[in-house]
Coordinates of C-alpha atoms in Angstrom, one line a residue:
M1 CA -31.4 87.2 -21.4
P2 CA -30.7 83.7 -21.0
I3 CA -33.2 81.4 -18.8
K4 CA -31.3 79.6 -15.9
S5 CA -32.8 76.0 -15.5
R6 CA -34.3 75.0 -12.2
P7 CA -32.9 72.3 -9.9
S8 CA -36.6 70.2 -11.0
D9 CA -35.4 70.6 -14.4
L10 CA -32.4 68.7 -14.2
Q11 CA -32.3 65.2 -15.5
V12 CA -29.8 62.4 -14.7
V13 CA -27.6 61.0 -17.2
T14 CA -26.5 57.4 -16.5
S15 CA -23.5 56.1 -18.6
P16 CA -23.9 53.3 -20.9
Y17 CA -21.1 51.4 -19.5
S18 CA -22.0 51.4 -16.2
V19 CA -25.3 49.9 -17.5
F20 CA -23.6 47.1 -19.4
S21 CA -21.6 46.5 -16.5
T22 CA -24.5 45.7 -13.8
M23 CA -26.3 43.5 -17.0
D24 CA -22.9 41.5 -17.0
A25 CA -22.4 41.1 -13.5
E26 CA -26.2 39.4 -13.4
N27 CA -25.4 37.3 -15.8
R28 CA -22.2 36.1 -14.0
V29 CA -21.7 33.2 -11.3
V30 CA -19.0 32.4 -8.9
L31 CA -18.0 28.8 -8.6
N32 CA -16.1 28.0 -5.1
C33 CA -14.6 24.1 -6.1
G34 CA -12.3 23.0 -3.2
G35 CA -11.3 26.6 -2.4
I36 CA -10.5 27.6 -6.0
R37 CA -13.0 30.4 -7.0
H38 CA -14.3 30.3 -10.6
E39 CA -16.1 32.7 -12.4
T40 CA -18.0 32.1 -15.7
Y41 CA -21.9 33.2 -17.5
K42 CA -24.4 31.7 -16.9
A43 CA -25.4 31.0 -19.9
T44 CA -21.9 29.3 -20.6
L45 CA -23.6 26.5 -18.4
K46 CA -26.5 26.2 -19.8
K47 CA -24.6 24.9 -22.9
I48 CA -24.6 21.6 -21.2
P49 CA -28.5 20.9 -20.2
A50 CA -29.3 18.2 -17.8
T51 CA -26.5 18.5 -16.0
R52 CA -25.8 19.4 -12.4
L53 CA -24.4 22.6 -13.2
S54 CA -27.0 23.7 -15.6
R55 CA -29.6 23.4 -12.7
L56 CA -28.0 26.0 -10.4
T57 CA -30.2 27.7 -8.2
E58 CA -29.9 29.8 -4.9
A59 CA -32.4 27.6 -3.4
L60 CA -29.2 24.8 -3.3
A61 CA -27.7 23.9 0.4
N62 CA -24.1 25.1 -1.2
Y63 CA -25.3 28.3 -2.4
D64 CA -23.4 31.2 -0.2
P65 CA -26.0 34.0 -0.2
I66 CA -23.2 36.6 1.6
L67 CA -20.0 35.5 -0.7
N68 CA -22.7 35.3 -3.9
E69 CA -21.1 32.0 -4.8
Y70 CA -21.6 28.0 -4.8
F71 CA -19.1 25.9 -3.0
F72 CA -18.3 22.6 -3.7
D73 CA -16.1 20.1 -2.2
R74 CA -14.9 18.4 -5.4
H75 CA -11.4 18.1 -6.8
P76 CA -10.5 21.5 -8.5
G77 CA -8.1 20.1 -10.9
V78 CA -10.9 18.3 -12.2
F79 CA -13.7 20.6 -12.2
A80 CA -11.2 23.1 -14.7
Q81 CA -11.4 20.4 -17.0
V82 CA -15.2 20.4 -16.8
L83 CA -15.7 24.4 -16.9
N84 CA -13.7 24.5 -19.8
Y85 CA -15.9 21.4 -21.2
Y86 CA -18.4 23.9 -21.0
R87 CA -17.0 27.0 -22.3
T88 CA -14.9 25.2 -25.5
G89 CA -17.0 21.9 -25.7
K90 CA -14.0 19.6 -25.4
L91 CA -13.6 17.7 -22.9
H92 CA -9.3 17.0 -21.8
Y93 CA -8.5 14.4 -19.4
P94 CA -6.0 15.9 -16.7
T95 CA -2.9 13.6 -16.3
D96 CA -2.5 14.2 -12.5
V97 CA -5.6 12.1 -11.7
C98 CA -6.4 9.0 -11.3
G99 CA -9.0 7.4 -13.9
P100 CA -11.8 6.0 -11.5
L101 CA -11.4 9.8 -9.7
F102 CA -12.0 11.4 -13.1
E103 CA -14.9 9.0 -13.9
E104 CA -16.3 9.7 -9.9
E105 CA -15.6 13.7 -10.7
L106 CA -18.0 13.4 -14.2
E107 CA -20.4 11.5 -12.9
F108 CA -21.1 13.9 -10.3
W109 CA -20.9 16.8 -12.7
G110 CA -23.8 14.7 -14.8
L111 CA -21.3 14.4 -17.7
D112 CA -20.3 11.5 -20.0
S113 CA -17.0 9.9 -19.6
N114 CA -17.3 8.7 -23.5
Q115 CA -17.0 12.5 -24.6
V116 CA -13.4 12.4 -23.6
E117 CA -11.3 13.7 -26.7
P118 CA -9.1 11.2 -29.2
C119 CA -6.0 12.6 -27.9
C120 CA -6.9 12.1 -24.5
W121 CA -8.5 8.8 -24.8
M122 CA -5.7 6.3 -24.6
T123 CA -4.4 8.0 -21.7
Y124 CA -7.7 8.5 -20.1
T125 CA -8.5 4.6 -20.6
S126 CA -5.2 3.2 -19.5
H127 CA -6.6 2.3 -16.0
R128 CA -9.6 0.1 -17.3
D129 CA -6.6 -2.1 -18.3
T130 CA -5.4 -2.0 -14.7
Q131 CA -8.6 -2.5 -13.1
E132 CA -9.0 -5.5 -15.3
T133 CA -5.7 -7.0 -14.3
L134 CA -6.5 -6.7 -10.6
A135 CA -9.4 -8.3 -11.2
V136 CA -8.1 -11.1 -13.0
L137 CA -5.3 -11.2 -9.8
D138 CA -7.9 -11.2 -7.4
R139 CA -9.6 -14.3 -9.3
L140 CA -6.4 -15.8 -8.8
D141 CA -6.3 -15.9 -5.5
L142 CA -2.6 -14.6 -4.7
D143 CA -2.4 -13.2 -1.5
T144 CA -0.3 -15.1 1.2
D145 CA -1.8 -13.1 4.1
K146 CA -3.9 -14.9 6.6
P147 CA -7.5 -14.3 6.2
S148 CA -9.5 -13.3 9.4
D149 CA -12.3 -15.2 11.2
E150 CA -14.8 -12.8 9.1
E151 CA -13.4 -13.5 6.0
L152 CA -13.3 -17.2 6.6
A153 CA -17.0 -17.0 7.5
R154 CA -18.1 -15.3 4.6
K155 CA -16.4 -17.5 2.5
F156 CA -17.8 -20.8 4.1
G157 CA -21.6 -19.2 3.8
F158 CA -22.3 -18.9 7.6
E159 CA -21.2 -15.7 8.4
E160 CA -24.7 -14.9 10.0
A161 CA -24.3 -17.6 12.7
Y162 CA -20.6 -16.0 12.9
Y163 CA -22.3 -12.7 14.0
N164 CA -24.3 -14.2 16.3
G165 CA -21.5 -16.3 18.0
E166 CA -23.6 -19.4 17.2
L167 CA -20.7 -21.1 15.3
S168 CA -21.1 -25.1 15.9
W169 CA -17.7 -27.3 16.2
W170 CA -18.2 -28.2 12.5
Q171 CA -18.3 -24.5 11.3
K172 CA -15.2 -23.9 13.4
T173 CA -13.2 -27.0 12.2
K174 CA -14.5 -27.0 8.5
P175 CA -12.2 -23.5 7.5
K176 CA -9.2 -24.6 9.7
I177 CA -9.1 -27.9 7.3
W178 CA -9.1 -26.3 4.2
S179 CA -6.5 -23.8 5.1
L180 CA -4.4 -26.4 6.2
F181 CA -4.4 -28.1 3.2
D182 CA -5.2 -25.7 0.3
E183 CA -3.6 -22.4 1.6
P184 CA -0.3 -23.1 2.1
Y185 CA 0.7 -19.4 3.2
S186 CA -2.3 -19.2 6.0
S187 CA 0.0 -20.4 8.9
N188 CA 3.1 -22.4 10.0
S189 CA 1.3 -25.8 10.3
A190 CA -0.2 -25.3 6.3
K191 CA 3.4 -24.3 5.3
I192 CA 4.5 -27.5 6.6
V193 CA 1.6 -29.5 4.9
G194 CA 2.6 -27.7 1.5
L195 CA 5.9 -28.9 1.7
I196 CA 5.0 -32.4 2.2
S197 CA 2.6 -31.9 -0.6
V198 CA 5.5 -30.6 -2.9
F199 CA 8.0 -33.3 -1.3
F200 CA 5.1 -36.0 -2.7
I201 CA 5.0 -34.7 -5.9
C202 CA 8.4 -34.4 -6.8
I203 CA 9.2 -38.1 -5.4
S204 CA 6.6 -39.0 -7.9
I205 CA 7.5 -37.3 -11.2
L206 CA 11.3 -38.5 -10.2
S207 CA 9.7 -42.2 -9.4
F208 CA 7.8 -42.1 -12.6
C209 CA 10.8 -41.2 -14.8
L210 CA 13.4 -43.5 -12.9
K211 CA 11.3 -46.4 -13.6
T212 CA 12.0 -46.3 -17.4
H213 CA 15.9 -46.4 -17.2
P214 CA 17.5 -49.6 -18.1
D215 CA 19.3 -49.5 -15.4
M216 CA 16.4 -49.5 -13.1
R217 CA 14.3 -52.2 -14.2
V218 CA 14.3 -56.0 -13.4
P219 CA 14.3 -59.0 -16.7
V220 CA 11.4 -61.6 -16.8
I221 CA 12.9 -64.6 -17.2
R222 CA 11.2 -68.0 -18.0
N223 CA 12.2 -71.5 -19.0
V224 CA 12.0 -72.4 -22.4
T225 CA 12.1 -76.1 -23.3
V226 CA 13.9 -76.7 -26.6
H227 CA 14.5 -80.2 -28.6
T228 CA 17.9 -80.7 -29.6
S229 CA 19.7 -82.4 -32.9
F230 CA 19.9 -85.6 -31.2
N231 CA 16.2 -86.1 -30.3
S232 CA 16.6 -84.8 -26.7
T233 CA 14.9 -81.9 -24.6
A234 CA 16.8 -79.2 -23.1
W235 CA 15.8 -76.1 -21.4
T236 CA 17.1 -72.4 -21.4
L237 CA 16.8 -69.4 -20.1
D238 CA 15.0 -66.8 -22.0
K239 CA 14.5 -62.8 -21.0
T240 CA 10.8 -62.1 -22.7
Q241 CA 10.6 -58.2 -20.6
T242 CA 11.4 -56.2 -18.4
N243 CA 9.6 -54.8 -15.5
A244 CA 10.2 -51.7 -13.1
H245 CA 12.0 -52.2 -9.8
E246 CA 9.4 -53.5 -7.1
A247 CA 11.0 -50.6 -5.3
F248 CA 9.3 -48.5 -7.5
F249 CA 5.6 -49.7 -6.7
Y250 CA 6.1 -49.3 -2.9
I251 CA 7.3 -45.4 -3.6
E252 CA 4.1 -44.6 -5.8
A253 CA 2.3 -46.1 -3.5
V254 CA 3.2 -44.2 -0.6
C255 CA 2.8 -41.0 -2.7
N256 CA -0.4 -41.8 -3.9
T257 CA -2.0 -42.8 -0.4
W258 CA -1.0 -39.3 0.5
F259 CA -2.7 -37.7 -2.5
T260 CA -5.5 -39.8 -2.0
I261 CA -5.7 -38.3 1.6
E262 CA -5.2 -34.6 0.6
I263 CA -7.9 -35.2 -2.5
L264 CA -10.6 -36.3 0.2
M265 CA -9.6 -33.7 2.7
R266 CA -9.7 -31.0 0.5
F267 CA -13.1 -32.4 -0.8
I268 CA -15.1 -32.8 2.6
A269 CA -13.8 -29.3 3.6
C270 CA -13.9 -26.9 0.2
P271 CA -16.4 -24.1 0.6
N272 CA -18.0 -25.4 -2.5
K273 CA -17.9 -28.8 -4.1
F274 CA -19.3 -28.0 -7.3
L275 CA -16.5 -25.2 -8.0
F276 CA -13.7 -27.8 -6.7
V277 CA -15.1 -30.5 -8.9
R278 CA -14.8 -28.3 -11.7
A279 CA -11.0 -27.0 -11.2
S280 CA -9.1 -27.8 -13.7
V281 CA -5.9 -28.4 -10.9
N282 CA -8.5 -31.0 -9.1
I283 CA -9.2 -32.6 -12.4
I284 CA -5.6 -33.6 -13.0
D285 CA -5.4 -34.8 -9.2
Y286 CA -8.0 -37.2 -8.8
V287 CA -7.5 -38.4 -12.5
A288 CA -3.7 -39.0 -11.9
T289 CA -4.5 -40.6 -8.6
L290 CA -7.3 -42.8 -10.2
S291 CA -5.0 -43.9 -12.8
F292 CA -2.4 -45.2 -9.8
F293 CA -5.5 -47.9 -8.9
I294 CA -6.5 -48.9 -12.1
D295 CA -3.1 -49.6 -13.4
L296 CA -2.7 -51.7 -10.2
A297 CA -6.2 -53.3 -11.6
L298 CA -5.1 -53.6 -15.0
Q299 CA -2.0 -55.8 -13.7
K300 CA -3.7 -57.7 -11.5
F301 CA -6.5 -59.2 -13.7
A302 CA -5.2 -58.1 -17.5
S303 CA -1.6 -58.5 -17.5
H304 CA -2.5 -61.9 -19.4
L305 CA -3.8 -60.1 -22.2
E306 CA -1.4 -59.3 -25.5
N307 CA -0.3 -55.2 -26.0
A308 CA -1.4 -54.7 -21.9
D309 CA 1.6 -52.8 -22.1
I310 CA -0.3 -50.1 -23.9
L311 CA -2.5 -49.3 -21.1
E312 CA 0.5 -48.2 -19.1
F313 CA 0.4 -45.2 -21.7
F314 CA -2.4 -43.7 -19.5
S315 CA -0.3 -43.2 -16.5
I316 CA 1.6 -40.6 -18.3
I317 CA -1.2 -38.0 -17.1
R318 CA 0.9 -38.5 -13.5
I319 CA 3.5 -36.3 -15.4
M320 CA 0.0 -33.4 -15.1
R321 CA 1.0 -33.3 -11.2
L322 CA 3.5 -30.6 -11.8
F323 CA 0.5 -28.5 -12.6
K324 CA -0.6 -28.6 -9.1
L325 CA 2.8 -26.6 -7.6
T326 CA 0.4 -23.8 -8.8
R327 CA -1.3 -23.7 -5.6
H328 CA 2.1 -23.1 -3.9
S329 CA 4.0 -20.6 -7.0
S330 CA 2.4 -17.7 -7.3
G331 CA 4.9 -17.2 -10.3
L332 CA 3.4 -20.5 -11.9
K333 CA 0.0 -18.9 -11.6
I334 CA 1.1 -15.7 -13.1
L335 CA 3.0 -17.5 -16.4
I336 CA -0.3 -19.7 -17.0
Q337 CA -2.7 -16.5 -16.9
T338 CA -0.3 -14.3 -19.5
F339 CA -1.0 -17.4 -21.8
R340 CA -4.5 -16.9 -21.1
A341 CA -4.2 -13.1 -21.8
S342 CA -2.2 -13.9 -25.2
A343 CA -4.4 -16.4 -26.4
K344 CA -5.3 -14.2 -29.8
E345 CA -1.4 -13.4 -29.8
L346 CA -0.7 -17.0 -29.7
T347 CA -3.3 -18.2 -32.1
L348 CA -2.4 -15.5 -34.6
L349 CA 1.4 -17.5 -34.3
V350 CA -0.4 -20.5 -35.0
F351 CA -1.9 -19.3 -38.1
F352 CA 1.0 -17.5 -39.8
L353 CA 3.0 -20.6 -38.9
V354 CA 0.8 -23.2 -40.6
L355 CA 0.4 -20.6 -43.5
G356 CA 4.1 -20.5 -43.8
I357 CA 4.5 -24.4 -43.4
V358 CA 2.2 -25.2 -46.2
I359 CA 3.8 -22.2 -48.5
F360 CA 7.2 -23.3 -47.9
A361 CA 6.7 -27.0 -47.8
S362 CA 5.1 -26.7 -51.4
L363 CA 7.6 -24.9 -53.1
V364 CA 10.6 -26.7 -51.8
Y365 CA 9.3 -29.7 -53.1
Y366 CA 8.8 -28.4 -56.5
A367 CA 12.2 -26.9 -56.1
E368 CA 13.9 -29.6 -55.6
R369 CA 12.3 -31.0 -58.7
I370 CA 13.2 -28.7 -61.1
Q371 CA 17.2 -29.9 -61.4
A372 CA 18.5 -33.3 -61.4
N373 CA 18.8 -34.2 -57.7
P374 CA 19.1 -37.9 -56.7
H375 CA 19.5 -37.5 -53.5
N376 CA 16.0 -35.4 -52.9
D377 CA 15.0 -35.5 -49.8
F378 CA 11.8 -34.2 -50.3
N379 CA 9.7 -37.2 -52.0
S380 CA 6.1 -35.4 -50.9
I381 CA 4.7 -32.3 -49.4
P382 CA 3.8 -34.1 -46.5
L383 CA 7.7 -34.8 -45.9
G384 CA 8.3 -30.8 -46.7
L385 CA 5.8 -29.9 -44.1
W386 CA 8.2 -31.5 -41.1
W387 CA 11.0 -29.9 -42.9
A388 CA 9.4 -26.4 -43.2
L389 CA 7.9 -26.6 -39.3
V390 CA 11.5 -27.3 -38.1
T391 CA 13.2 -24.8 -40.3
M392 CA 10.4 -22.0 -39.3
T393 CA 10.9 -22.5 -35.7
T394 CA 15.2 -22.2 -36.4
V395 CA 15.6 -26.0 -34.6
G396 CA 16.9 -27.5 -37.6
Y397 CA 17.6 -31.4 -37.2
G398 CA 19.6 -31.5 -40.2
D399 CA 17.6 -34.7 -41.1
M400 CA 16.4 -33.4 -44.1
A401 CA 18.0 -30.5 -46.4
P402 CA 17.6 -28.9 -50.0
K403 CA 20.1 -30.1 -52.1
T404 CA 19.6 -27.7 -55.2
Y405 CA 20.2 -23.7 -55.6
V406 CA 16.8 -23.1 -56.0
G407 CA 15.9 -25.1 -53.1
M408 CA 18.6 -23.6 -51.0
F409 CA 16.9 -20.4 -51.6
V410 CA 14.0 -21.4 -50.7
G411 CA 15.1 -22.9 -47.6
A412 CA 16.8 -19.2 -46.6
L413 CA 13.0 -17.4 -46.9
C414 CA 12.1 -19.9 -45.0
A415 CA 14.0 -19.7 -42.0
L416 CA 14.1 -16.1 -42.6
A417 CA 10.0 -15.9 -42.8
G418 CA 9.9 -18.1 -39.4
V419 CA 12.4 -15.7 -37.1
L420 CA 10.4 -12.9 -38.2
T421 CA 6.9 -15.3 -37.6
I422 CA 7.6 -16.1 -34.0
A423 CA 9.5 -12.6 -33.3
L424 CA 6.1 -10.3 -33.6
P425 CA 3.8 -11.8 -31.1
V426 CA 6.7 -12.6 -28.2
P427 CA 6.9 -8.7 -27.1
V428 CA 3.2 -9.1 -26.2
I429 CA 3.6 -11.8 -24.1
V430 CA 6.6 -10.6 -22.4
S431 CA 4.8 -7.4 -22.0
N432 CA 1.4 -9.1 -20.6
F433 CA 3.9 -11.1 -18.0
A434 CA 5.7 -7.8 -16.6
M435 CA 2.2 -6.4 -16.3
Y436 CA 0.8 -9.1 -14.5
Y437 CA 4.3 -9.6 -12.0
S438 CA 4.4 -5.9 -11.7
H439 CA 1.0 -5.7 -10.6
T440 CA 1.2 -8.8 -8.3
Q441 CA 4.7 -7.2 -6.9
A442 CA 2.7 -3.7 -5.7
R443 CA -0.2 -5.6 -4.4
A444 CA 1.9 -7.7 -2.0
K445 CA 3.3 -4.1 -0.5
L446 CA -0.1 -2.7 -0.2
P447 CA -1.7 -3.0 3.0
K448 CA -4.6 -5.2 2.9
K449 CA -7.0 -3.4 5.4
R450 CA -7.1 0.3 5.7
R451 CA -9.5 2.5 8.0
R452 CA -12.6 3.1 6.7
V453 CA -13.5 7.1 5.9
L454 CA -17.1 8.1 6.9
P455 CA -18.6 10.9 4.1
V456 CA -19.9 13.0 6.4
E457 CA -20.9 16.4 4.9
H458 CA -21.1 19.4 7.2
A459 CA -23.5 22.5 6.1
S460 CA -24.6 25.0 7.6
G461 CA -28.2 25.8 8.4
P462 CA -31.2 23.4 8.0
R463 CA -31.0 22.7 4.4
G464 CA -27.6 20.6 4.6
P465 CA -27.2 17.0 5.6
Q466 CA -26.0 16.2 9.1
L467 CA -25.2 13.1 10.8
A468 CA -25.0 12.0 14.5
I469 CA -22.7 9.7 15.3
R470 CA -23.1 7.4 18.6
P471 CA -20.3 7.0 20.9
V472 CA -20.5 2.9 20.0
A473 CA -20.1 3.8 16.1
L474 CA -17.2 6.1 17.3
E475 CA -15.7 2.9 19.0
V476 CA -16.2 1.0 15.4
L477 CA -14.5 3.4 13.5
S478 CA -11.6 3.9 15.8
W479 CA -11.1 0.0 15.8
P480 CA -8.0 -1.3 14.7
S481 CA -8.1 -2.2 11.2
D482 CA -6.1 -5.3 11.5
Q483 CA -8.1 -7.2 14.1
A484 CA -11.6 -8.7 13.8
L485 CA -14.2 -6.6 15.5
P486 CA -15.7 -8.0 18.4
A487 CA -19.0 -9.6 18.5
H488 CA -21.0 -6.6 20.2
L489 CA -19.4 -4.3 17.8
V490 CA -20.9 -6.0 14.8
A491 CA -24.1 -4.5 14.7
A492 CA -22.9 -1.1 15.3
D493 CA -20.3 -1.6 12.2
R494 CA -24.0 -2.5 10.2
E495 CA -25.4 1.1 11.6
V496 CA -21.9 2.7 10.3
Q497 CA -22.4 1.1 6.7
S498 CA -25.9 2.4 6.8
A499 CA -25.4 5.7 7.7
E500 CA -22.9 6.1 5.0
V501 CA -25.2 5.4 2.9
Q502 CA -28.2 7.4 4.3
V503 CA -25.2 10.7 4.2
I504 CA -24.6 9.9 0.4
C505 CA -28.4 9.7 -0.4
A506 CA -28.8 13.2 1.8
T507 CA -26.2 14.7 0.1
A508 CA -27.8 14.0 -3.6
T509 CA -30.7 15.4 -2.7
A510 CA -29.8 18.7 -1.2
C511 CA -27.9 19.3 -4.1
L512 CA -30.5 19.1 -6.6
P513 CA -32.8 22.1 -7.4
A514 CA -35.9 22.7 -5.0

């Protein structure tokens, strides 16, 4: 007879599948980044220790116990690559974000940006070249907008007196004088002064060139007594030399008077006299101006000396005044900076040119001596150096040419080598100029002043950082960005900036494990 089982003898059998499912759910974690939910294993986040995701605990302020998830108000596109880095151990760069944003996100998650995969490294590091280019353009001072009073006070070092409203007469006048003579685009008056300066530069250069023309010079005639064949004396006129017309002296005197006034005013009103004296354009300016007065002194006290005309050679420094035009043209500044940035390529070009000149000069010298050549132009290797330089630079004056077949073959190789040598670095120089020019045009279209964004963290509960903004601070934030702050709002602006730092520090502290 079968025995019936009692209810107390029944045993509850649990499915192995449900046990593993419960254990798997406990090992998973939900991450909500910018509204997009990601789910992964806790063990996956432990693969990279000492990072923000490897230290997740339920005590953090961004943990939601109801939804059982961690919320991060960060860029969701970058976080997808960050989470993939934990899963696969390979960090890739998303092409739809800017490089600095990607670096900021990696810094927030505690990851090293140098771990980017080689396939994405060139794309990722391109922003660093852009930042270097923008830094160079900032040093070139290509801004044509009028600086604000606050920027001028900061530039001249009396910012505190400006905030306190205690500016003296000279502190108010000094920036105006500097802007008038050194910043042509700061005001209409500065534009007029800039045009006057350019006018005198052009007149000075034109006068310097025209006074050497034979039709613009006056002969120096003297009476010479001669003895005739009849034992008598007679006199005749002898032209010993020619001097520039007297009008050129007055033209140069007026121009150099303006240059002297200009450089004195700029020196008196400059923000930093040490940097002013060291500037290359200023060195050219006061050396060229000083050469005029030295030339006057030599004409007065040393004109009787022999070979005194040689001293006039040093007046060629006045031609260098053309570089002063860089203050009035951003294109010239970009061109000069292009040559600076291409210094390595230019050095490489000169090296290969020198190498080719020496090789082909030696070859053509011996090639012209192989066959009978009564009209040989290459009597020495130094003469061949001149021919090789002219040929490799594709100038070809024609004063020297090989006459033998072997020499012609060497000349053909020299010309081809010169074309290839010069053509290789040119695209690099052109690309550098295009890069600087395009960034300059982009900066010109970029609004200079933008509204400040206050990083306030909105978190519920006592653990979240909070910030109380006073009405005066709200007035600071709502003040038009293209106008300078009045004196009564300057202190509030400092409080707002200090509050930004406090919020950032509080946010970082709240995200750390308890």
